Coordinates of C-alpha atoms in Angstrom, one line a residue:
X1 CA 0.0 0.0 0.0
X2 CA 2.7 2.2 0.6
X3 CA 4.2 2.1 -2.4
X4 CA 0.8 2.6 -4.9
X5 CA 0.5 5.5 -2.3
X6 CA 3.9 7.0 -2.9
X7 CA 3.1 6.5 -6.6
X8 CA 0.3 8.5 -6.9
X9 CA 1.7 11.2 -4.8
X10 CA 4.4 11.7 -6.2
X11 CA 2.9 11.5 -9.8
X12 CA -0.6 11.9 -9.2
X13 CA -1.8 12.4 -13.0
X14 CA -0.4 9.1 -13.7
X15 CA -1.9 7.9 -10.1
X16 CA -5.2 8.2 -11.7
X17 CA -5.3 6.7 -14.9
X18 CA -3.8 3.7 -13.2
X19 CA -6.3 3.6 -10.5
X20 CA -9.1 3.8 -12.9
X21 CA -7.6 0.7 -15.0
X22 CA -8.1 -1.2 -11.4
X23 CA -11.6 -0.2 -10.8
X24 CA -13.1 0.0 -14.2
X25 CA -12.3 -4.2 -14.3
X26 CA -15.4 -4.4 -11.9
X27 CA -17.4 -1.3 -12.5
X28 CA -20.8 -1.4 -13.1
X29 CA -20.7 0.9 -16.7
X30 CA -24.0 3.2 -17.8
X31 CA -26.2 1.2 -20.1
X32 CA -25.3 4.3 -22.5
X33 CA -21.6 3.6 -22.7
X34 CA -21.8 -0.1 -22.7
X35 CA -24.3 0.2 -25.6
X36 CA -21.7 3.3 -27.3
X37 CA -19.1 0.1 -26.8
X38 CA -21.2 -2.5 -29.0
X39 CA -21.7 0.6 -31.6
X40 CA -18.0 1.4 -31.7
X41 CA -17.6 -2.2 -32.3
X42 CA -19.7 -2.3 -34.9
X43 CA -18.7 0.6 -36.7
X44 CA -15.0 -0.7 -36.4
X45 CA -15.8 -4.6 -37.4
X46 CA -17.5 -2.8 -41.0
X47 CA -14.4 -0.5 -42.1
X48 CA -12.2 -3.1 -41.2
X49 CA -13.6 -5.4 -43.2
X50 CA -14.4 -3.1 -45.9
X51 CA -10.9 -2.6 -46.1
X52 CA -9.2 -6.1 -45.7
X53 CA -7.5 -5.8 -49.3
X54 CA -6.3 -2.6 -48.8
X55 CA -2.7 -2.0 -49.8
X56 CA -1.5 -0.7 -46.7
X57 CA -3.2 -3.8 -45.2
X58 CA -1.4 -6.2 -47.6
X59 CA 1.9 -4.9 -46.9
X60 CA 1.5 -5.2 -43.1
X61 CA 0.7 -8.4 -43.1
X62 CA 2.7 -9.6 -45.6
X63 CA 5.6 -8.4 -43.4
X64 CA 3.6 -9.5 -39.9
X65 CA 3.2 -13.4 -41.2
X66 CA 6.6 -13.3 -42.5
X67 CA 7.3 -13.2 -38.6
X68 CA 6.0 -16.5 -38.8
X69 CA 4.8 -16.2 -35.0
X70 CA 1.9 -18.5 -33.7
X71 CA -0.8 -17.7 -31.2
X72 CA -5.1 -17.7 -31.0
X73 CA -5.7 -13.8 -31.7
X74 CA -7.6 -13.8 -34.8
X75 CA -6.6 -11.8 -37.7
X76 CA -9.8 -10.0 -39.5
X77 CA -10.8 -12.4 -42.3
X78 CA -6.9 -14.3 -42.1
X79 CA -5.4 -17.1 -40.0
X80 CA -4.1 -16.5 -36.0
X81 CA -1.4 -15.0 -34.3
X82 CA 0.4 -13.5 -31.1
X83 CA -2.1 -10.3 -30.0
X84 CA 0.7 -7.9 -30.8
X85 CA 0.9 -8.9 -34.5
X86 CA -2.9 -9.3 -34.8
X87 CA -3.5 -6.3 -33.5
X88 CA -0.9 -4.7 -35.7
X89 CA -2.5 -6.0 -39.0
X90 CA -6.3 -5.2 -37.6
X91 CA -5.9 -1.8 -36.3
X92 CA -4.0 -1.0 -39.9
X93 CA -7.2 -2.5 -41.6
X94 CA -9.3 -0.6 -39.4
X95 CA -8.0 3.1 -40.0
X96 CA -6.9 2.3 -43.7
X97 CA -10.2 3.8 -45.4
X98 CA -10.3 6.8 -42.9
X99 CA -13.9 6.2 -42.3
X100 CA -13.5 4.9 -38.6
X101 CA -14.9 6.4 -35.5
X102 CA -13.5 9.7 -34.3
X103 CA -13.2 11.6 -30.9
X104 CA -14.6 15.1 -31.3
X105 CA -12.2 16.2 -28.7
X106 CA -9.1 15.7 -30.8
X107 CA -8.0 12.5 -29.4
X108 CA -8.2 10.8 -32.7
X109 CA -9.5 7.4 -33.6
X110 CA -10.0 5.6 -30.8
X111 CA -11.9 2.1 -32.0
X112 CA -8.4 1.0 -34.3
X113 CA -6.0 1.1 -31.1
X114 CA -8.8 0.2 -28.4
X115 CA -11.2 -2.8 -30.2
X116 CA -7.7 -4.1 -31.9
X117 CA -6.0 -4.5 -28.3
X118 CA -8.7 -5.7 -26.6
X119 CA -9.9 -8.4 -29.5
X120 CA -6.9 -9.8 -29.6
X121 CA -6.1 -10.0 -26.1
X122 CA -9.6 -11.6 -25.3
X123 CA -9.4 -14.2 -28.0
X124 CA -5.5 -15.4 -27.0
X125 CA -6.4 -15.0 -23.0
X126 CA -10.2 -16.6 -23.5
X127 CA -11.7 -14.1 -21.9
X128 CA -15.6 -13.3 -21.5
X129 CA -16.9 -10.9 -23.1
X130 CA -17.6 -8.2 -20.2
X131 CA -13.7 -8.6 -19.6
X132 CA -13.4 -7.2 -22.9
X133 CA -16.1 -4.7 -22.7
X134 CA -14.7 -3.2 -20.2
X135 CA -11.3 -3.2 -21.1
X136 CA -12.0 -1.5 -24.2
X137 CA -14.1 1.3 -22.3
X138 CA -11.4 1.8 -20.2
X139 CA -8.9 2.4 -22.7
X140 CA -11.5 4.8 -24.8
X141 CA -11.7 7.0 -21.7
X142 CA -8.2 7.1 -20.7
X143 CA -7.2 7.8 -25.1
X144 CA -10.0 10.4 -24.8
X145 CA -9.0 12.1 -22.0
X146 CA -5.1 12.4 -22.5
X147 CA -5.7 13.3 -26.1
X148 CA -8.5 15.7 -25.6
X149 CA -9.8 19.0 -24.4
X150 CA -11.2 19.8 -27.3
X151 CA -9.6 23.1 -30.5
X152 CA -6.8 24.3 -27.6
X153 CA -6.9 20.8 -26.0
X154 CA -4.0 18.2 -26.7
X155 CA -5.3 16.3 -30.0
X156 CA -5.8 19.5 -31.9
X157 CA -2.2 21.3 -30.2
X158 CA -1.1 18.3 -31.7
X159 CA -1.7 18.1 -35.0
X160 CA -1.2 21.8 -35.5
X161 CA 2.5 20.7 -34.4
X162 CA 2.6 17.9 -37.2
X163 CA 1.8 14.8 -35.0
X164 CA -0.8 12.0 -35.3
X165 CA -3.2 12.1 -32.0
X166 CA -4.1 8.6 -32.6
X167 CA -0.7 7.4 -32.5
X168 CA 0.2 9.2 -29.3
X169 CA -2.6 9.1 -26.9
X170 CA -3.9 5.9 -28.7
X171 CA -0.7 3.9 -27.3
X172 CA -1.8 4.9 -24.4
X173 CA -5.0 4.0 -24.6
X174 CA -4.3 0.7 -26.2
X175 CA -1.6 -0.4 -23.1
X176 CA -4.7 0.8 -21.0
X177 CA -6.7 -1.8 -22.6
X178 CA -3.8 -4.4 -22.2
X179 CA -2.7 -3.9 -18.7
X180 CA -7.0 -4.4 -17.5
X181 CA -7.2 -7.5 -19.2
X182 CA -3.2 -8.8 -18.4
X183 CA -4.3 -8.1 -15.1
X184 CA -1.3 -5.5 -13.9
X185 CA -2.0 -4.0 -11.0
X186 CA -0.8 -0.3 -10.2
X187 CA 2.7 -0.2 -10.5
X188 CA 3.1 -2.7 -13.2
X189 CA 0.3 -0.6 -15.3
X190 CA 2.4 2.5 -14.3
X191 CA 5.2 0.5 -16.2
X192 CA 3.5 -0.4 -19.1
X193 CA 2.2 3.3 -19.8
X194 CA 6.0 4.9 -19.2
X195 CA 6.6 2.0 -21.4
X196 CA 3.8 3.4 -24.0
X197 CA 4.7 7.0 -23.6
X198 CA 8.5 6.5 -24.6
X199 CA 7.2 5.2 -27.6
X200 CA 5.0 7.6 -28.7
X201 CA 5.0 8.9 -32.2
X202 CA 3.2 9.6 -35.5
X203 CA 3.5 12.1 -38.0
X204 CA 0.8 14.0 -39.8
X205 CA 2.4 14.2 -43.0
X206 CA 1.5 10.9 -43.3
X207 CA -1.8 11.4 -44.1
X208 CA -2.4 10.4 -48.0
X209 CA -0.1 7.8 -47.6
X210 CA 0.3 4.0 -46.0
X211 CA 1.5 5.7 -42.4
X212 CA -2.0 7.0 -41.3
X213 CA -3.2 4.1 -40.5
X214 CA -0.3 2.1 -40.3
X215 CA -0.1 4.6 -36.9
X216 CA -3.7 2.8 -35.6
X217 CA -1.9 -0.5 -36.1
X218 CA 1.4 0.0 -34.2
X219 CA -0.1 1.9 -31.2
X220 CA -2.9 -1.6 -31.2
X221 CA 0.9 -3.3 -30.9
X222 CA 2.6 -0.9 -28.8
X223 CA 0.0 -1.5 -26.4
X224 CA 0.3 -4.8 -26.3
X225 CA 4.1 -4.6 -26.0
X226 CA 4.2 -1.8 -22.8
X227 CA 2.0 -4.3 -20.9
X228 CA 4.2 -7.5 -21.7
X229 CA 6.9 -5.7 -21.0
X230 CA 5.5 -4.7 -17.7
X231 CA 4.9 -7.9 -16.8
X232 CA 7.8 -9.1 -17.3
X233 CA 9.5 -6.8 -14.9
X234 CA 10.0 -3.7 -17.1
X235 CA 10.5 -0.6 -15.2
X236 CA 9.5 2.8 -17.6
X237 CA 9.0 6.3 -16.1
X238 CA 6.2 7.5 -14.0
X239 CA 6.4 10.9 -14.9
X240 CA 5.5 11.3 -18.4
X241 CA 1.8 12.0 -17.6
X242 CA 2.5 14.8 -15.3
X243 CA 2.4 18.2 -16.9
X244 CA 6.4 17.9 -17.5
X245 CA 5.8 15.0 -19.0
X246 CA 5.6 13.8 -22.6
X247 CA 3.3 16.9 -23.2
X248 CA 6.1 19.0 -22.7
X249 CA 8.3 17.3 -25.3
X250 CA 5.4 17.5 -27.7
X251 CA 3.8 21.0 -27.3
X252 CA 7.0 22.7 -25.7
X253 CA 5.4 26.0 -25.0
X254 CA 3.2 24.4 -22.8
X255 CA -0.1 26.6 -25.0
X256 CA -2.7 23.8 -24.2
X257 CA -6.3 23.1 -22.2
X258 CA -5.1 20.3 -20.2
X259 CA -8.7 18.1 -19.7
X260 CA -9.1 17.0 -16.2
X261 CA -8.6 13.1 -15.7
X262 CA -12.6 12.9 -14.3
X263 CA -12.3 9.4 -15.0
X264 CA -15.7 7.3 -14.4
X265 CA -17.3 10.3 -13.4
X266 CA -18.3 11.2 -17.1
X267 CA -18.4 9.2 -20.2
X268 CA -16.2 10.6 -23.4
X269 CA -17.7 7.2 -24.9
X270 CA -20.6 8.9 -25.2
X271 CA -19.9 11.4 -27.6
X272 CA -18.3 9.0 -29.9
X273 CA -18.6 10.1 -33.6
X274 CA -19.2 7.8 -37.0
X275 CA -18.6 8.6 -40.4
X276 CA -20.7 8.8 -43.4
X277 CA -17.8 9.6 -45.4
X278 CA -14.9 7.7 -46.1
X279 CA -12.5 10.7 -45.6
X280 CA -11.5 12.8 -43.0
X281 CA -13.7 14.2 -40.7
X282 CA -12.7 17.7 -41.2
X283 CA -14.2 17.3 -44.8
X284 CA -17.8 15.8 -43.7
X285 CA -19.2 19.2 -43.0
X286 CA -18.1 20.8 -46.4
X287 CA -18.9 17.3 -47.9
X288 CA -22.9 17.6 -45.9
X289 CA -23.2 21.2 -47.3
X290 CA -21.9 20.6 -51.0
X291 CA -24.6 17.5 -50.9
X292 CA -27.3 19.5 -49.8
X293 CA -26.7 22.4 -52.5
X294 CA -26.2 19.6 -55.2
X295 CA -29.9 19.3 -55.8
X296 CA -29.8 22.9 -56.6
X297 CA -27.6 23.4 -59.0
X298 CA -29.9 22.7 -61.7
X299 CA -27.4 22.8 -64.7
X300 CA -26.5 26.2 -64.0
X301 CA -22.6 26.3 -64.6
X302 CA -20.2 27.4 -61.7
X303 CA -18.5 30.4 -61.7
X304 CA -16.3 30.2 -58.4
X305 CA -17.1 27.9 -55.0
X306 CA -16.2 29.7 -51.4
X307 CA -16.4 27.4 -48.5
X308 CA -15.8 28.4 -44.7
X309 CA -14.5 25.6 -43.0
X310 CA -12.9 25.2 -39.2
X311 CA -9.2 25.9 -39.0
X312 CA -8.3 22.7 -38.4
X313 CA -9.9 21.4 -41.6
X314 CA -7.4 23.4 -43.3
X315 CA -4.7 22.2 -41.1
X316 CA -5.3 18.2 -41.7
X317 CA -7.7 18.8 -45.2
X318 CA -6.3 21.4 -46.9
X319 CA -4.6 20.0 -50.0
X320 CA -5.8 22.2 -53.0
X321 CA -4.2 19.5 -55.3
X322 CA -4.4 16.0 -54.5
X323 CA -2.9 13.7 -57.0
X324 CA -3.7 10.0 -55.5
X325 CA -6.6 8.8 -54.1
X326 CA -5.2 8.4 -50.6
X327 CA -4.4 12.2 -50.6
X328 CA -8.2 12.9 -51.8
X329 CA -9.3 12.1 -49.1
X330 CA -7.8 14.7 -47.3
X331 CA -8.7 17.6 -49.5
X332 CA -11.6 19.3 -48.9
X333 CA -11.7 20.9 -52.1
X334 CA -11.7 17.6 -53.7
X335 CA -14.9 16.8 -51.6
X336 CA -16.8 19.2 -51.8
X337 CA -16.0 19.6 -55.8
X338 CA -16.8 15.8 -55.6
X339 CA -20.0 16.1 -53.9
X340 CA -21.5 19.2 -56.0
X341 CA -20.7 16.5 -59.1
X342 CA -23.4 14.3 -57.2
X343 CA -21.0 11.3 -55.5
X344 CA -21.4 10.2 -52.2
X345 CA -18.4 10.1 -51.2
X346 CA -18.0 6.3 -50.1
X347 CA -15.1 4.6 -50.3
X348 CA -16.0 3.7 -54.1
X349 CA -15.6 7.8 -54.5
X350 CA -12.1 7.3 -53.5
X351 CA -10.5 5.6 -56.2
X352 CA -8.1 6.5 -59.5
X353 CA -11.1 7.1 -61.4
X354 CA -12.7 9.7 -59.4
X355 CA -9.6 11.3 -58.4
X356 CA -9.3 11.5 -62.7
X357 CA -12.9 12.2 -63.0
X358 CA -13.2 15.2 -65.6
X359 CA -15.8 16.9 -64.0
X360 CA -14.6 16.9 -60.3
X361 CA -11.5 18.0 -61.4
X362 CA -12.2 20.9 -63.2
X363 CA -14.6 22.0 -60.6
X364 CA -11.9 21.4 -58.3
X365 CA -9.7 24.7 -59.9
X366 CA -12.8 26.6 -59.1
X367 CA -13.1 26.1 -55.0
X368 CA -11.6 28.0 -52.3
X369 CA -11.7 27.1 -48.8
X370 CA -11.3 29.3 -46.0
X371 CA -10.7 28.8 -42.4
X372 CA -12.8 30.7 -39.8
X373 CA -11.8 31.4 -36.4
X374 CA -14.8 30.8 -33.9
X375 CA -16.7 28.0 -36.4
X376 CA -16.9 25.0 -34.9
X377 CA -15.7 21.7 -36.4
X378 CA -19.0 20.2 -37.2
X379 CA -20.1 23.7 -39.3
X380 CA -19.8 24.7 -42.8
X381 CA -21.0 27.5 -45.0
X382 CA -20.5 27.7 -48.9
X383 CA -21.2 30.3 -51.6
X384 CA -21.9 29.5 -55.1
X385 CA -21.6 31.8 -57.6
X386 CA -22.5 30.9 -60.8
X387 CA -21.7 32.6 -64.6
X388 CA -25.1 33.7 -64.7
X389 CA -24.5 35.8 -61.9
X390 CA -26.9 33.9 -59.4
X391 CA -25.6 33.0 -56.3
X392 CA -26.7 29.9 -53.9
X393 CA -25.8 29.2 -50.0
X394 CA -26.0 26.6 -47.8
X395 CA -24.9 25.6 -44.2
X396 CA -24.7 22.8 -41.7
X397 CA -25.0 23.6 -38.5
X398 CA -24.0 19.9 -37.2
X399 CA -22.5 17.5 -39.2
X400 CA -24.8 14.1 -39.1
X401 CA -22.4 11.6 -37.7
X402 CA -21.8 14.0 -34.7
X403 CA -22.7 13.2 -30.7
X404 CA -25.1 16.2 -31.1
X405 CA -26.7 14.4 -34.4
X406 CA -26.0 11.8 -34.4
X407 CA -26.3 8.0 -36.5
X408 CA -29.0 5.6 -35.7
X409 CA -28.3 2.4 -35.4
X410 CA -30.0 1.8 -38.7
X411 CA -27.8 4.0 -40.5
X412 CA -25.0 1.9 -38.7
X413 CA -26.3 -0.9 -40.0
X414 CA -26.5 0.1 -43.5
X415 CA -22.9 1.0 -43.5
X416 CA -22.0 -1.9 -41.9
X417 CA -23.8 -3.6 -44.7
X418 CA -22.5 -2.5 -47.4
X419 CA -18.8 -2.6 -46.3
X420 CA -19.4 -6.3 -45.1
X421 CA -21.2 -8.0 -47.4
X422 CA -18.9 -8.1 -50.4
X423 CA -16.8 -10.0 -48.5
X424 CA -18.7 -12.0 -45.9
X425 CA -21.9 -12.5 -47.4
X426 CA -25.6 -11.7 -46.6
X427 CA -26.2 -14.0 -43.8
X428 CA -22.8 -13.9 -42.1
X429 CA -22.7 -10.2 -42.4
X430 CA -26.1 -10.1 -40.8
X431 CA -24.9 -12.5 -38.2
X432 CA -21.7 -10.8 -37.3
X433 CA -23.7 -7.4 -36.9
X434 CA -26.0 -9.0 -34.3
X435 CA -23.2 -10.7 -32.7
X436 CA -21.6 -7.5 -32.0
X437 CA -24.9 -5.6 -31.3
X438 CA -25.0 -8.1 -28.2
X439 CA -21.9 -8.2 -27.7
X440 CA -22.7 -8.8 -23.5
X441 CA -23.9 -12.1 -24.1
X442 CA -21.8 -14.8 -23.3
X443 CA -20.5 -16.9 -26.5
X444 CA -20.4 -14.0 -28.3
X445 CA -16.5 -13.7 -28.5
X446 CA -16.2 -16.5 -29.7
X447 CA -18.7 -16.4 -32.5
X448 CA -17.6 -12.9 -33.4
X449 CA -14.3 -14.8 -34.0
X450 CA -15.4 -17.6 -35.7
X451 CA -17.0 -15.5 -38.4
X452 CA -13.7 -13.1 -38.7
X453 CA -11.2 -16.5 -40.0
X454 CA -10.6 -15.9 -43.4
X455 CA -8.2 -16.3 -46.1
X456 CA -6.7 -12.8 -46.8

């Protein structure tokens, strides 16, 4: 006793987040988050899936089987391996069509680190399904909370600095996931997220390339790692979730709203956001306004397009000129010029031929997108004008997709559907999204694990 209460006195941030790993194993959750849990799982089973022959995918796991390493975590429509490597491969799959859940606070994506980790970990431990459940809530919170705080908190301070939130607080929330179901108790789990935080890293840049979600995948493994390490007698430092800590070495002028760890007493879960767009969330409001003018256009030909967009579209978004379709999907001009040509801006919108199509393109030369200080992420505005002199405008207020409007479980469903079946079939798809809509019950791990073995 002494010692956990040396620990958290001396480092009481990182006192906290390891105390709530402890309790959360046996707390009674909101019905809310648990059911925000089963949704997150759905939402990250469908654009895994979706995106199991993915390029960056391939290459992953081409180099993660090449390992040759043998264990019982499944592999998302592939054989088994150790939980580090399956996790790996997964959380890449998961984050490869950007169209996985986000944290509107600016922690990033939390379902590709969390579900990864704590998949894995329950199919190689055989472990019930509330185990898991609340394993993966645990590490949601703790992601949310040390990558959040919402456009001055510590996600968005982030990427304004060129790094990927998901691949810094997500390896913490990942080894947060790890250490609850490995069963580390305070100082071991204060190990394993030194062990996290020294690892930390993940460049913006990479977005439009392999790297972005290659960053989902590698904090999934990371996790994994800082908690085997741990429990193999690792010792990492305490500090690095103190204020000098790794937040220091990251934002060094120390410019940031630091959210308070108020773990268990409210629910970041609950605020989860989905995406109805397979680009990057910045985009969805532009993409939500350009869809809604599209019906009026009424053949009249565009002059010029102005869109007013949050500053931090611009900052992850902002390509005027993307050449690939990995880099289209983070250019909000390409999206909105996109959806004003009447796409919906699915995965299928994100391909070599739309990034060639004709008409996008030169529609593309004609938008301009501005950031305004004071809009909130989830608004847009945009002007038309068109040669005739007319002019049209249109906003969104909140972006559908968002805690404040947000996706029913129907509309869930139906993008789980059509990411799914292609490669699982009707009935198994149907079967898979019930499994993980109940995800509570007992037998469901197993099932849900069952209907991921594949041959990819």
């Amino acid at each position: 006793m002494a010692d956990r209460q040396t620990l958290s006195e001396i480092y009481p941030r990182t006192g906290q987040l390891v105390r709530f790993i402890q309790r959360a194993r046996t707390l009674a959750f909101p019905h809310h988050v648990v059911l925000e849990a089963k949704r997150a799982l759905i939402d990250y089973l469908g654009v895994a899936i979706g995106a199991v022959t993915d390029p960056a995918v391939s290459a992953v796991r081409q180099v993660a089987l090449g390992w040759q390493a043998a264990g019982r975590a499944q592999i998302i429509l592939g054989g088994q391996t150790t939980p580090a490597l399956a996790a790996l491969i997964n959380g890449t799959m998961a984050h490869a069509a950007d169209f996985d859940d986000t944290h509107p606070g600016g922690a990033g994506h939390p379902s590709g680190p969390c579900w990864s980790t704590a998949l894995a970990l329950g199919q190689a431990q055989n472990l019930t399904e509330q185990q898991v459940l609340a394993a993966f809530i645990t590490g949601y919170e703790i992601m949310a909370r040390l990558g959040g705080g919402g456009t001055q908190g510590i996600g968005r301070n982030l990427q304004r600095r060129g790094f990927h939130p998901t691949a810094i607080a997500g390896r913490a929330g990942a080894t947060a996931v790890a250490a609850s179901l490995s069963g580390l108790d305070e100082t071991a789990s204060a190990n394993a997220l030194g062990a996290a935080a020294t690892m930390m890293g993940g460049l913006m840049k990479s977005s439009g390339t392999h790297g972005k979600p290659f960053h989902a995948g590698k904090a999934a493994m990371d996790g994994i790692m800082a908690a085997e390490l741990a429990q193999s007698g690792f010792i990492a430092a305490h500090h690095f979730y103190e204020p000098e800590g790794w937040l220091k070495s990251f934002i060094q002028s120390g410019d940031v709203d630091v959210p308070l760890l108020d773990l268990g007493e409210t629910w970041e879960l609950s605020s989860n956001g989905y995406k109805r767009y397979a680009s990057c969330r910045g985009t969805h409001a532009a993409i939500e306004t350009a869809q809604g003018l599209f019906p009026e256009l009424n053949g009249r030909h565009i002059a010029h397009v102005q869109a007013y967009v949050h500053p931090m579209c611009m900052i992850n978004a902002g390509n005027p000129r993307p050449r690939t379709p990995l880099e289209t999907k983070f250019s909000v001009q390409h999206c909105i010029a996109l959806a004003l040509c009447g796409f919906p801006l699915g995965e299928q919108d994100f391909t070599g031929g739309k990034t060639a199509d004709p008409q996008a393109r030169a529609l593309l030369k004609k938008v301009v997108a501005q950031a305004v200080e004071g809009q909130a992420p989830h608004e847009s505005v945009i002007e038309i004008s068109f040669t005739n002199g007319e002019q049209l405008r249109g906003e969104t207020k909140v972006v559908r997709g968002h805690a404040l409007n947000p996706l029913s479980l129907d509309e869930l469903h139906d993008k789980f559907s059509r990411l799914t079946v292609p490669a699982l079939g009707s009935a198994n798809s149907e079967r898979l999204f019930h499994t993980a809509a109940n995800f509570e019950q007992p037998g469901a791990l197993r099932t849900l694990t069952a209907l991921l073995v594949g041959r990819h």
